Amino acid sequence: MYYSSTIIVVPVFNDWESLSILLIKIDEVLDSENIHADILILNDGSTINYEGHLKILETKAINQIYILDLKRNLGHQRAIAIGLAYIETNIDCQVIVVMDSDGEDEPKDIPKLLYKCREENYSKIVFARRTKRSESLIFKIFYSIYKYLFKLLTGEYIEMGNFSIIPIDILRRIVVVSEIWNHYAAGILKARIPFATIPCKRSSRITGRSKMNFVSLVMHGLSAISIYGDIIGTKSLMVAIILMLFSIVIITVVYIVRVSVPDWAPYVAGFSFIIFLQLMTISFSFIFLILNGRNSFVFLPKRDFHYFILNFSNIYSRKNSNFNSEF
């Protein structure tokens, strides 16, 4: 185990060109603020070898660059879960910054996160709250729909992504949150881990096109919502029960006044009875779904992360980098 005051965690899949430019920007920002940090690259099963594609120039503020190779591609959410669990077990540090490798998370916001974390006395995660996005209008519309749907189904309003800073004491709580395996930010919300936010503008990709298309957005949204499966299932069960009671009322009313109603009344009663049976079936399905979710085996980052680790190596060391600043 070694010590580094600040670790910047960056998941990447084949996007070595963007990462090369991002590292330069990070080093410039940190040097201007007299902050030193180490970089941990989470190689999420890339099919392109970083050697020959990842260009690292001499740095002023980045002391070390490490790469953690995963055995297979997991997606950036699960790669982050693996990386956080690895740090908690193997690296002694003060804070961990989580950011994307494509440049949409602005390096200039890293000091803001650090200062806010210090202001909170290192007692909360600090997330970047998106004030403006750079994607297309269609993407923004569907992203807004996703956020409001998330609020409707879960009762929580999600307005942050991966870009965040985690104090080491909070990290020890995060690595036993199984929900971060599916969605990092939603897992933090579900676990009731204290957090704060600061407004940050989301930038554009450094190079290439964004991998977050419509299908990816839907999958990402479903992953976040699935974390609240028990809550959503319970709410759906309550709605089904209310509709069942309403169906019973309709059947009862039709039966009581059957003499004075037209010939179509029996059809209404029969239709209501069919609805009653379907809703009863749905209710039992929700009950077993909720119970099964509570009893099923879950991935625990702290316990299970090592199954996905292929290799850990140091790929860069700054000259005369003995000094590790304590922010």
Coordinates of C-alpha atoms in Angstrom, one line a residue:
M1 CA 0.0 0.0 0.0
Y2 CA 1.3 3.4 -0.9
Y3 CA 0.1 7.0 0.0
S4 CA -1.1 9.7 -2.4
S5 CA -3.1 12.7 -1.2
T6 CA -5.3 12.8 -4.3
I7 CA -6.2 10.0 -6.7
I8 CA -8.0 10.9 -10.0
V9 CA -9.9 7.8 -11.3
V10 CA -10.6 7.7 -15.0
P11 CA -12.4 4.8 -16.7
V12 CA -11.6 4.3 -20.4
F13 CA -12.5 2.0 -23.2
N14 CA -10.3 2.5 -26.3
D15 CA -10.5 6.3 -26.0
W16 CA -6.7 6.8 -25.6
E17 CA -6.5 9.9 -27.8
S18 CA -9.0 11.8 -25.7
L19 CA -7.3 10.6 -22.5
S20 CA -3.9 11.8 -23.7
I21 CA -5.2 15.3 -24.2
L22 CA -7.2 15.2 -20.9
L23 CA -4.1 14.3 -18.9
I24 CA -2.4 17.4 -20.3
K25 CA -5.3 19.6 -19.3
I26 CA -5.5 18.0 -15.8
D27 CA -1.8 18.7 -15.3
E28 CA -2.1 22.3 -16.3
V29 CA -5.1 22.9 -14.0
L30 CA -3.5 21.2 -11.0
D31 CA -0.2 23.0 -11.5
S32 CA -1.9 26.4 -11.6
E33 CA -3.5 25.6 -8.3
N34 CA -0.4 24.0 -6.8
I35 CA -2.1 20.7 -6.4
H36 CA -0.4 17.4 -6.9
A37 CA -2.2 14.1 -7.7
D38 CA -1.8 10.6 -9.0
I39 CA -3.9 9.2 -11.9
L40 CA -5.5 5.7 -11.9
I41 CA -6.7 4.7 -15.4
L42 CA -9.3 2.0 -15.3
N43 CA -8.8 0.1 -18.5
D44 CA -12.3 -1.3 -19.1
G45 CA -11.3 -4.3 -21.3
S46 CA -10.1 -2.1 -24.2
T47 CA -9.5 -3.8 -27.5
I48 CA -6.8 -1.3 -28.4
N49 CA -3.6 -1.5 -26.5
Y50 CA -2.7 1.8 -24.8
E51 CA 0.9 1.5 -25.8
G52 CA 1.5 3.6 -28.8
H53 CA -1.8 5.3 -28.4
L54 CA -1.6 6.9 -25.0
K55 CA 0.8 9.8 -25.2
I56 CA 2.2 11.1 -21.8
L57 CA 4.3 14.2 -21.8
E58 CA 6.5 15.4 -18.9
T59 CA 4.1 16.6 -16.2
K60 CA 4.4 19.2 -13.5
A61 CA 1.6 18.3 -11.1
I62 CA 0.8 14.6 -11.9
N63 CA 3.2 12.5 -9.9
Q64 CA 2.3 9.0 -11.0
I65 CA 0.1 7.4 -13.6
Y66 CA -1.2 3.9 -12.9
I67 CA -3.3 1.6 -15.0
L68 CA -5.7 -1.0 -13.7
D69 CA -6.5 -3.5 -16.4
L70 CA -9.8 -5.3 -16.1
K71 CA -10.3 -8.9 -17.4
R72 CA -13.4 -7.9 -19.5
N73 CA -15.4 -4.9 -20.5
L74 CA -17.9 -4.0 -17.8
G75 CA -19.1 -0.6 -18.7
H76 CA -18.0 2.6 -17.0
Q77 CA -20.3 2.3 -14.0
R78 CA -19.0 -1.1 -13.0
A79 CA -15.4 -0.2 -13.9
I80 CA -15.8 2.7 -11.4
A81 CA -17.1 0.3 -8.7
I82 CA -14.0 -2.0 -9.3
G83 CA -11.6 0.9 -9.2
L84 CA -13.0 2.4 -6.0
A85 CA -12.9 -1.0 -4.2
Y86 CA -9.3 -1.5 -5.4
I87 CA -8.3 1.9 -4.1
E88 CA -9.9 1.3 -0.7
T89 CA -8.0 -1.9 -0.3
N90 CA -4.6 -1.0 -1.8
I91 CA -4.1 2.8 -1.8
D92 CA -3.9 5.1 1.2
C93 CA -5.1 8.6 0.1
Q94 CA -7.1 11.6 1.3
V95 CA -9.6 12.1 -1.6
I96 CA -10.6 10.3 -4.8
V97 CA -11.8 12.2 -7.9
V98 CA -14.0 10.3 -10.3
M99 CA -14.2 11.7 -13.9
D100 CA -14.8 10.5 -17.4
S101 CA -12.0 10.2 -20.0
D102 CA -13.7 12.0 -22.9
G103 CA -13.3 15.5 -21.7
E104 CA -16.9 16.2 -21.0
D105 CA -15.9 16.6 -17.3
E106 CA -13.9 19.8 -17.3
P107 CA -10.5 19.5 -15.5
K108 CA -10.9 23.1 -14.4
D109 CA -13.7 21.9 -12.1
I110 CA -11.4 19.6 -10.2
P111 CA -10.1 22.4 -7.8
K112 CA -13.7 23.5 -7.2
L113 CA -14.6 20.0 -6.1
L114 CA -11.5 19.8 -3.9
Y115 CA -12.3 23.2 -2.3
K116 CA -15.9 22.3 -1.7
C117 CA -14.9 18.9 -0.2
R118 CA -12.5 20.7 2.2
E119 CA -15.3 23.2 3.0
E120 CA -17.5 20.3 4.0
N121 CA -14.7 19.0 6.3
Y122 CA -14.2 15.9 4.1
S123 CA -17.5 14.5 5.5
K124 CA -19.5 14.3 2.2
I125 CA -19.1 13.3 -1.4
V126 CA -19.2 16.3 -3.7
F127 CA -20.8 15.9 -7.1
A128 CA -20.7 18.1 -10.1
R129 CA -24.3 19.2 -10.7
R130 CA -24.9 19.8 -14.4
T131 CA -26.1 23.3 -15.2
K132 CA -25.7 23.0 -19.0
R133 CA -25.2 20.1 -21.4
S134 CA -23.5 20.1 -24.8
E135 CA -25.5 17.3 -26.4
S136 CA -28.2 17.6 -29.1
L137 CA -31.7 18.9 -28.4
I138 CA -33.2 15.4 -28.8
F139 CA -30.8 14.0 -26.3
K140 CA -31.5 16.8 -23.8
I141 CA -35.3 16.2 -24.2
F142 CA -35.0 12.4 -23.5
Y143 CA -32.5 13.1 -20.7
S144 CA -35.1 15.4 -19.1
I145 CA -37.8 12.7 -19.5
Y146 CA -35.5 10.2 -17.8
K147 CA -34.9 12.6 -14.8
Y148 CA -38.6 13.3 -14.2
L149 CA -39.4 9.6 -14.7
F150 CA -36.8 8.7 -12.1
K151 CA -38.3 11.3 -9.7
L152 CA -41.8 9.9 -10.3
L153 CA -40.9 6.3 -9.7
T154 CA -38.3 6.6 -6.9
G155 CA -39.1 9.9 -5.2
E156 CA -35.5 11.0 -5.7
Y157 CA -34.3 13.7 -8.1
I158 CA -31.0 12.7 -9.8
E159 CA -29.0 15.6 -11.2
M160 CA -25.4 14.3 -11.1
G161 CA -23.3 11.8 -12.9
N162 CA -19.8 10.3 -12.3
F163 CA -17.9 13.5 -11.8
S164 CA -17.3 13.7 -8.1
I165 CA -14.8 13.7 -5.2
I166 CA -14.9 11.2 -2.4
P167 CA -13.1 11.6 0.9
I168 CA -11.4 8.4 2.1
D169 CA -13.7 7.9 5.1
I170 CA -16.7 8.0 2.8
L171 CA -15.1 5.6 0.4
R172 CA -15.0 3.0 3.1
R173 CA -18.8 3.2 3.2
I174 CA -19.2 3.2 -0.6
V175 CA -17.4 0.0 -1.2
V176 CA -20.1 -2.0 0.6
V177 CA -22.9 -0.4 -1.4
S178 CA -23.8 -3.1 -3.9
E179 CA -26.0 -0.7 -5.9
I180 CA -23.0 1.2 -7.3
W181 CA -22.4 -2.0 -9.5
N182 CA -25.3 -0.8 -11.7
H183 CA -25.2 3.0 -11.2
Y184 CA -22.7 5.0 -9.2
A185 CA -24.7 8.1 -8.5
A186 CA -28.1 6.3 -7.9
G187 CA -26.3 3.9 -5.6
I188 CA -25.1 6.8 -3.5
L189 CA -28.7 8.2 -3.3
K190 CA -30.2 4.8 -2.4
A191 CA -27.6 4.2 0.4
R192 CA -28.3 7.6 1.9
I193 CA -24.6 8.5 1.9
P194 CA -24.2 12.3 2.6
F195 CA -23.3 14.4 -0.5
A196 CA -23.2 18.0 -1.7
T197 CA -23.2 19.4 -5.2
I198 CA -21.6 22.3 -7.0
P199 CA -22.8 23.7 -10.4
C200 CA -20.6 22.7 -13.3
K201 CA -21.1 23.1 -17.0
R202 CA -20.7 19.9 -19.0
S203 CA -18.2 20.3 -21.8
S204 CA -18.0 18.7 -25.3
R205 CA -15.9 15.6 -26.1
I206 CA -12.3 16.3 -26.8
T207 CA -12.2 14.0 -29.9
G208 CA -14.6 11.7 -31.7
R209 CA -18.3 11.2 -31.1
S210 CA -20.1 10.5 -27.9
K211 CA -20.8 6.9 -27.1
M212 CA -23.9 7.9 -25.2
N213 CA -26.6 7.4 -27.9
F214 CA -30.3 6.9 -27.4
V215 CA -29.9 3.2 -26.7
S216 CA -27.1 3.8 -24.2
L217 CA -29.2 6.5 -22.5
V218 CA -32.1 4.1 -22.1
M219 CA -29.8 1.4 -20.7
H220 CA -28.2 3.9 -18.4
G221 CA -31.6 5.1 -17.1
L222 CA -32.9 1.6 -16.6
S223 CA -29.8 0.7 -14.6
A224 CA -30.4 3.7 -12.3
I225 CA -34.1 2.9 -11.9
S226 CA -33.5 -0.8 -11.3
I227 CA -31.7 0.1 -8.1
Y228 CA -35.0 1.2 -6.7
G229 CA -36.7 -2.0 -7.8
D230 CA -38.1 -2.7 -4.4
I231 CA -39.6 0.8 -4.0
I232 CA -41.0 0.8 -7.5
G233 CA -42.4 -2.7 -7.0
T234 CA -44.1 -1.6 -3.7
K235 CA -45.6 1.5 -5.3
S236 CA -46.9 -0.6 -8.3
L237 CA -48.4 -3.1 -5.9
M238 CA -50.3 -0.4 -4.1
V239 CA -51.6 1.0 -7.4
A240 CA -52.7 -2.6 -8.4
I241 CA -54.5 -3.1 -5.1
I242 CA -56.4 0.3 -5.5
L243 CA -57.4 -0.7 -9.0
M244 CA -58.5 -4.1 -7.7
L245 CA -60.7 -2.4 -5.1
F246 CA -62.2 -0.1 -7.8
S247 CA -63.0 -3.2 -9.9
I248 CA -64.8 -4.8 -7.0
V249 CA -66.8 -1.6 -6.4
I250 CA -67.9 -1.6 -10.1
I251 CA -68.9 -5.2 -10.0
T252 CA -70.8 -4.7 -6.7
V253 CA -72.7 -1.6 -8.0
V254 CA -73.7 -3.4 -11.2
Y255 CA -74.9 -6.4 -9.3
I256 CA -77.0 -4.2 -6.9
V257 CA -78.7 -2.2 -9.6
R258 CA -78.8 -5.0 -12.2
V259 CA -82.6 -4.7 -12.6
S260 CA -82.7 -1.1 -13.6
V261 CA -79.6 -1.0 -15.8
P262 CA -79.4 -1.6 -19.6
D263 CA -78.3 -4.9 -21.1
W264 CA -74.7 -3.8 -21.3
A265 CA -74.3 -3.9 -17.5
P266 CA -73.3 -7.6 -17.4
Y267 CA -70.6 -6.9 -19.9
V268 CA -69.2 -4.1 -17.7
A269 CA -69.3 -6.5 -14.7
G270 CA -67.5 -9.2 -16.7
F271 CA -64.9 -6.8 -18.0
S272 CA -64.3 -5.6 -14.4
F273 CA -64.0 -9.1 -13.2
I274 CA -61.3 -9.9 -15.8
I275 CA -59.4 -6.7 -14.8
F276 CA -59.7 -7.9 -11.2
L277 CA -58.1 -11.3 -12.0
Q278 CA -55.3 -9.7 -14.0
L279 CA -54.5 -7.2 -11.3
M280 CA -54.5 -9.9 -8.7
T281 CA -51.9 -11.8 -10.8
I282 CA -49.8 -8.7 -11.2
S283 CA -50.0 -8.0 -7.5
F284 CA -48.7 -11.5 -6.7
S285 CA -45.9 -11.0 -9.3
F286 CA -44.8 -7.8 -7.6
I287 CA -44.8 -9.4 -4.2
F288 CA -42.6 -12.3 -5.3
L289 CA -40.4 -9.9 -7.2
I290 CA -39.8 -7.8 -4.1
L291 CA -39.1 -10.8 -1.9
N292 CA -36.8 -12.3 -4.5
G293 CA -34.9 -9.1 -4.8
R294 CA -34.3 -8.9 -1.1
N295 CA -33.0 -12.5 -0.9
S296 CA -31.0 -12.7 -4.1
F297 CA -27.1 -12.7 -4.2
V298 CA -25.6 -9.3 -4.9
F299 CA -22.2 -8.1 -6.0
L300 CA -20.3 -6.5 -3.2
P301 CA -17.5 -4.3 -4.5
K302 CA -15.2 -4.7 -1.5
R303 CA -15.5 -8.5 -1.5
D304 CA -15.7 -9.3 -5.2
F305 CA -13.7 -6.8 -7.1
H306 CA -10.5 -8.9 -7.3
Y307 CA -12.3 -11.4 -9.6
F308 CA -12.1 -8.8 -12.4
I309 CA -8.6 -7.5 -11.9
L310 CA -6.1 -8.6 -14.6
N311 CA -3.1 -6.4 -13.9
F312 CA -2.0 -3.2 -12.1
S313 CA 1.1 -1.3 -13.3
N314 CA 2.8 2.0 -13.0
I315 CA 3.2 3.5 -16.6
Y316 CA 4.6 6.9 -15.7
S317 CA 6.5 8.5 -12.8
R318 CA 7.3 12.2 -12.7
K319 CA 11.0 13.1 -12.1
N320 CA 11.6 14.2 -8.6
S321 CA 8.0 13.3 -7.6
N322 CA 8.9 12.4 -4.0
F323 CA 6.6 15.2 -2.8
N324 CA 3.0 14.2 -2.4
S325 CA 1.0 17.4 -1.6
E326 CA -1.6 17.1 1.1
F327 CA -4.5 19.1 -0.1

